[in-house]
Amino acid sequence: MKFSFLSICLVLWGNGVTSFSQEVSVSAPLLIKSNAPGYVPEDYWFEETCKLYKDRVDIEYRLSGQILKESRKISGTSVIPKLLQRAQQEKLSETPNLICDAPSTSIYGIAKTSAAETKIQLYETGGCGSPKRVRLGGAAFLLTTLIGKYCSVTH
């Protein structure tokens, strides 16, 4: 979601703020990867989520009831929207996965147009009757490899 500079100025001015250093925008991530351990005792619980934005990667780790957060600045992400458009055209393969309570991984991208945002499934382990889904193609491979550099575990 983006807000115009003028609307942010009006809100801030209405709240007593009268100087600005730069335009503020709120945006959705381009890529998201989540890992969960499945059914394990709390002492062994390790979950990670990576959200890749145009200027940073936010990483959240949940372990033994605690949350650790990290944010890394990045650049050069202008190729990602183009790769997401290509990946959307690539085949999504599905295979049965009847295993329950096992570790899981989900990777998807958010393709944005002026009219809407589209969630593009790149990888999903599935389980308990949900199929494993893998998008097959070069663009999907590059996107899953990229997000894997920040969240390295894939089940």
PDB file of C-alpha atoms in Angstrom:
ATOM      1  CA  MET A   1       0.000   0.000   0.000  1.00  0.00           C
ATOM      2  CA  LYS A   2       1.390   3.420  -0.903  1.00  0.00           C
ATOM      3  CA  PHE A   3       0.370   6.785   0.417  1.00  0.00           C
ATOM      4  CA  SER A   4       0.929  10.004  -1.501  1.00  0.00           C
ATOM      5  CA  PHE A   5       3.371  12.469  -0.059  1.00  0.00           C
ATOM      6  CA  LEU A   6       0.584  15.062   0.208  1.00  0.00           C
ATOM      7  CA  SER A   7      -1.719  12.763   2.223  1.00  0.00           C
ATOM      8  CA  ILE A   8       1.111  11.923   4.627  1.00  0.00           C
ATOM      9  CA  CYS A   9       1.932  15.627   4.997  1.00  0.00           C
ATOM     10  CA  LEU A  10      -1.685  16.433   5.799  1.00  0.00           C
ATOM     11  CA  VAL A  11      -1.908  13.690   8.416  1.00  0.00           C
ATOM     12  CA  LEU A  12       1.398  14.677  10.010  1.00  0.00           C
ATOM     13  CA  TRP A  13       0.582  18.407   9.882  1.00  0.00           C
ATOM     14  CA  GLY A  14      -2.735  17.660  11.564  1.00  0.00           C
ATOM     15  CA  ASN A  15      -0.742  15.899  14.313  1.00  0.00           C
ATOM     16  CA  GLY A  16       1.638  18.836  14.824  1.00  0.00           C
ATOM     17  CA  VAL A  17       4.549  17.702  12.625  1.00  0.00           C
ATOM     18  CA  THR A  18       5.763  20.536  10.391  1.00  0.00           C
ATOM     19  CA  SER A  19       9.048  19.353   8.807  1.00  0.00           C
ATOM     20  CA  PHE A  20       9.794  16.366   6.603  1.00  0.00           C
ATOM     21  CA  SER A  21      13.044  14.751   5.544  1.00  0.00           C
ATOM     22  CA  GLN A  22      11.738  12.420   2.800  1.00  0.00           C
ATOM     23  CA  GLU A  23       8.645  10.873   1.270  1.00  0.00           C
ATOM     24  CA  VAL A  24       7.225   7.969   3.238  1.00  0.00           C
ATOM     25  CA  SER A  25       5.762   4.891   1.564  1.00  0.00           C
ATOM     26  CA  VAL A  26       4.430   1.620   2.898  1.00  0.00           C
ATOM     27  CA  SER A  27       4.793  -1.293   0.500  1.00  0.00           C
ATOM     28  CA  ALA A  28       4.046  -4.981   0.401  1.00  0.00           C
ATOM     29  CA  PRO A  29       6.935  -7.434   0.168  1.00  0.00           C
ATOM     30  CA  LEU A  30       7.983  -8.799  -3.228  1.00  0.00           C
ATOM     31  CA  LEU A  31       8.849 -12.296  -1.915  1.00  0.00           C
ATOM     32  CA  ILE A  32       7.889 -14.151   1.265  1.00  0.00           C
ATOM     33  CA  LYS A  33       9.311 -17.416   2.589  1.00  0.00           C
ATOM     34  CA  SER A  34       8.056 -19.131   5.753  1.00  0.00           C
ATOM     35  CA  ASN A  35       9.308 -22.264   7.482  1.00  0.00           C
ATOM     36  CA  ALA A  36       7.678 -24.138  10.346  1.00  0.00           C
ATOM     37  CA  PRO A  37       9.004 -27.239  12.128  1.00  0.00           C
ATOM     38  CA  GLY A  38       5.806 -29.264  12.228  1.00  0.00           C
ATOM     39  CA  TYR A  39       4.726 -30.978  15.413  1.00  0.00           C
ATOM     40  CA  VAL A  40       7.611 -30.695  17.885  1.00  0.00           C
ATOM     41  CA  PRO A  41       7.954 -29.863  21.583  1.00  0.00           C
ATOM     42  CA  GLU A  42       8.334 -26.135  22.284  1.00  0.00           C
ATOM     43  CA  ASP A  43      12.009 -26.557  23.205  1.00  0.00           C
ATOM     44  CA  TYR A  44      12.672 -27.634  19.596  1.00  0.00           C
ATOM     45  CA  TRP A  45      10.433 -25.062  17.871  1.00  0.00           C
ATOM     46  CA  PHE A  46      12.287 -23.030  15.215  1.00  0.00           C
ATOM     47  CA  GLU A  47      10.328 -21.015  12.683  1.00  0.00           C
ATOM     48  CA  GLU A  48      11.632 -18.376  10.292  1.00  0.00           C
ATOM     49  CA  THR A  49       9.959 -15.919   7.955  1.00  0.00           C
ATOM     50  CA  CYS A  50      11.708 -13.751   5.381  1.00  0.00           C
ATOM     51  CA  LYS A  51      10.050 -10.847   3.618  1.00  0.00           C
ATOM     52  CA  LEU A  52      12.007  -9.308   0.766  1.00  0.00           C
ATOM     53  CA  TYR A  53      11.091  -5.697  -0.085  1.00  0.00           C
ATOM     54  CA  LYS A  54      12.581  -3.441  -2.739  1.00  0.00           C
ATOM     55  CA  ASP A  55      15.079  -1.978  -0.242  1.00  0.00           C
ATOM     56  CA  ARG A  56      15.449  -4.540   2.551  1.00  0.00           C
ATOM     57  CA  VAL A  57      14.889  -8.065   3.817  1.00  0.00           C
ATOM     58  CA  ASP A  58      13.095  -8.509   7.139  1.00  0.00           C
ATOM     59  CA  ILE A  59      13.815 -11.808   8.878  1.00  0.00           C
ATOM     60  CA  GLU A  60      11.922 -13.079  11.902  1.00  0.00           C
ATOM     61  CA  TYR A  61      12.965 -16.128  13.900  1.00  0.00           C
ATOM     62  CA  ARG A  62      10.683 -17.777  16.467  1.00  0.00           C
ATOM     63  CA  LEU A  63      12.357 -20.224  18.787  1.00  0.00           C
ATOM     64  CA  SER A  64      11.316 -21.666  22.132  1.00  0.00           C
ATOM     65  CA  GLY A  65       8.655 -19.005  22.595  1.00  0.00           C
ATOM     66  CA  GLN A  66      10.951 -16.058  21.739  1.00  0.00           C
ATOM     67  CA  ILE A  67      10.986 -13.791  18.676  1.00  0.00           C
ATOM     68  CA  LEU A  68      14.190 -12.432  17.157  1.00  0.00           C
ATOM     69  CA  LYS A  69      14.038  -9.873  14.336  1.00  0.00           C
ATOM     70  CA  GLU A  70      16.634  -8.759  11.835  1.00  0.00           C
ATOM     71  CA  SER A  71      16.494  -6.363   8.904  1.00  0.00           C
ATOM     72  CA  ARG A  72      19.103  -6.130   6.135  1.00  0.00           C
ATOM     73  CA  LYS A  73      19.379  -3.362   3.559  1.00  0.00           C
ATOM     74  CA  ILE A  74      19.525  -4.531  -0.052  1.00  0.00           C
ATOM     75  CA  SER A  75      19.546  -2.946  -3.517  1.00  0.00           C
ATOM     76  CA  GLY A  76      19.231  -4.035  -7.121  1.00  0.00           C
ATOM     77  CA  THR A  77      15.794  -5.588  -6.762  1.00  0.00           C
ATOM     78  CA  SER A  78      14.290  -4.020  -9.894  1.00  0.00           C
ATOM     79  CA  VAL A  79      14.567  -7.380 -11.707  1.00  0.00           C
ATOM     80  CA  ILE A  80      12.221  -9.117  -9.228  1.00  0.00           C
ATOM     81  CA  PRO A  81       8.901  -7.789 -10.620  1.00  0.00           C
ATOM     82  CA  LYS A  82       9.974  -8.942 -14.104  1.00  0.00           C
ATOM     83  CA  LEU A  83      10.874 -12.392 -12.765  1.00  0.00           C
ATOM     84  CA  LEU A  84       7.515 -12.590 -10.972  1.00  0.00           C
ATOM     85  CA  GLN A  85       5.699 -11.858 -14.242  1.00  0.00           C
ATOM     86  CA  ARG A  86       7.651 -14.654 -15.940  1.00  0.00           C
ATOM     87  CA  ALA A  87       7.152 -17.067 -13.028  1.00  0.00           C
ATOM     88  CA  GLN A  88       3.401 -16.502 -13.153  1.00  0.00           C
ATOM     89  CA  GLN A  89       3.426 -18.055 -16.643  1.00  0.00           C
ATOM     90  CA  GLU A  90       5.463 -21.092 -15.570  1.00  0.00           C
ATOM     91  CA  LYS A  91       3.813 -24.433 -14.776  1.00  0.00           C
ATOM     92  CA  LEU A  92       2.808 -25.163 -11.173  1.00  0.00           C
ATOM     93  CA  SER A  93       3.441 -28.859 -10.506  1.00  0.00           C
ATOM     94  CA  GLU A  94       1.399 -30.640  -7.821  1.00  0.00           C
ATOM     95  CA  THR A  95       2.181 -33.984  -6.193  1.00  0.00           C
ATOM     96  CA  PRO A  96       0.326 -35.673  -3.311  1.00  0.00           C
ATOM     97  CA  ASN A  97       1.688 -35.215   0.204  1.00  0.00           C
ATOM     98  CA  LEU A  98      -0.262 -37.160   2.812  1.00  0.00           C
ATOM     99  CA  ILE A  99       2.265 -36.661   5.642  1.00  0.00           C
ATOM    100  CA  CYS A 100       0.813 -34.727   8.586  1.00  0.00           C
ATOM    101  CA  ASP A 101       2.546 -32.692  11.286  1.00  0.00           C
ATOM    102  CA  ALA A 102       5.805 -32.532   9.318  1.00  0.00           C
ATOM    103  CA  PRO A 103       8.013 -29.467   8.747  1.00  0.00           C
ATOM    104  CA  SER A 104       6.746 -27.098   6.070  1.00  0.00           C
ATOM    105  CA  THR A 105       7.980 -24.363   3.764  1.00  0.00           C
ATOM    106  CA  SER A 106       6.001 -21.853   1.743  1.00  0.00           C
ATOM    107  CA  ILE A 107       7.467 -19.434  -0.802  1.00  0.00           C
ATOM    108  CA  TYR A 108       5.455 -16.975  -2.828  1.00  0.00           C
ATOM    109  CA  GLY A 109       5.813 -13.668  -4.597  1.00  0.00           C
ATOM    110  CA  ILE A 110       3.555 -10.663  -4.850  1.00  0.00           C
ATOM    111  CA  ALA A 111       3.135  -9.346  -8.410  1.00  0.00           C
ATOM    112  CA  LYS A 112       1.805  -5.793  -8.464  1.00  0.00           C
ATOM    113  CA  THR A 113      -0.034  -3.980 -11.195  1.00  0.00           C
ATOM    114  CA  SER A 114      -1.802  -0.637 -11.047  1.00  0.00           C
ATOM    115  CA  ALA A 115      -5.084  -2.496 -10.497  1.00  0.00           C
ATOM    116  CA  ALA A 116      -4.193  -5.266  -8.017  1.00  0.00           C
ATOM    117  CA  GLU A 117      -1.680  -7.464  -6.226  1.00  0.00           C
ATOM    118  CA  THR A 118      -1.458 -11.134  -7.182  1.00  0.00           C
ATOM    119  CA  LYS A 119      -0.014 -13.864  -4.947  1.00  0.00           C
ATOM    120  CA  ILE A 120       2.152 -16.274  -6.974  1.00  0.00           C
ATOM    121  CA  GLN A 121       2.887 -19.615  -5.308  1.00  0.00           C
ATOM    122  CA  LEU A 122       6.487 -20.646  -6.015  1.00  0.00           C
ATOM    123  CA  TYR A 123       6.863 -23.538  -3.552  1.00  0.00           C
ATOM    124  CA  GLU A 124       4.750 -25.257  -0.888  1.00  0.00           C
ATOM    125  CA  THR A 125       5.538 -28.498   0.936  1.00  0.00           C
ATOM    126  CA  GLY A 126       1.869 -29.279   1.495  1.00  0.00           C
ATOM    127  CA  GLY A 127       0.808 -32.057   3.853  1.00  0.00           C
ATOM    128  CA  CYS A 128      -2.252 -33.599   5.516  1.00  0.00           C
ATOM    129  CA  GLY A 129      -3.950 -33.895   2.148  1.00  0.00           C
ATOM    130  CA  SER A 130      -2.642 -30.627   0.641  1.00  0.00           C
ATOM    131  CA  PRO A 131      -0.391 -31.300  -2.348  1.00  0.00           C
ATOM    132  CA  LYS A 132       3.226 -30.285  -2.642  1.00  0.00           C
ATOM    133  CA  ARG A 133       3.428 -27.430  -5.158  1.00  0.00           C
ATOM    134  CA  VAL A 134       6.528 -26.447  -7.088  1.00  0.00           C
ATOM    135  CA  ARG A 135       6.579 -23.875  -9.872  1.00  0.00           C
ATOM    136  CA  LEU A 136       8.792 -25.193 -12.665  1.00  0.00           C
ATOM    137  CA  GLY A 137      10.909 -22.779 -14.674  1.00  0.00           C
ATOM    138  CA  GLY A 138      13.914 -20.503 -14.658  1.00  0.00           C
ATOM    139  CA  ALA A 139      12.215 -17.453 -13.137  1.00  0.00           C
ATOM    140  CA  ALA A 140      10.758 -19.459 -10.233  1.00  0.00           C
ATOM    141  CA  PHE A 141      14.141 -21.107  -9.682  1.00  0.00           C
ATOM    142  CA  LEU A 142      15.897 -17.725  -9.480  1.00  0.00           C
ATOM    143  CA  LEU A 143      13.299 -16.278  -7.094  1.00  0.00           C
ATOM    144  CA  THR A 144      13.341 -19.273  -4.736  1.00  0.00           C
ATOM    145  CA  THR A 145      17.154 -19.309  -4.804  1.00  0.00           C
ATOM    146  CA  LEU A 146      17.271 -15.597  -3.996  1.00  0.00           C
ATOM    147  CA  ILE A 147      14.943 -15.752  -0.979  1.00  0.00           C
ATOM    148  CA  GLY A 148      16.787 -18.892   0.114  1.00  0.00           C
ATOM    149  CA  LYS A 149      19.914 -16.787   0.615  1.00  0.00           C
ATOM    150  CA  TYR A 150      18.160 -15.062   3.520  1.00  0.00           C
ATOM    151  CA  CYS A 151      16.034 -17.955   4.876  1.00  0.00           C
ATOM    152  CA  SER A 152      18.186 -20.965   4.143  1.00  0.00           C
ATOM    153  CA  VAL A 153      15.961 -23.793   5.430  1.00  0.00           C
ATOM    154  CA  THR A 154      13.652 -25.472   2.895  1.00  0.00           C
ATOM    155  CA  HIS A 155      11.648 -28.548   3.882  1.00  0.00           C
TER     156      HIS A 155
END
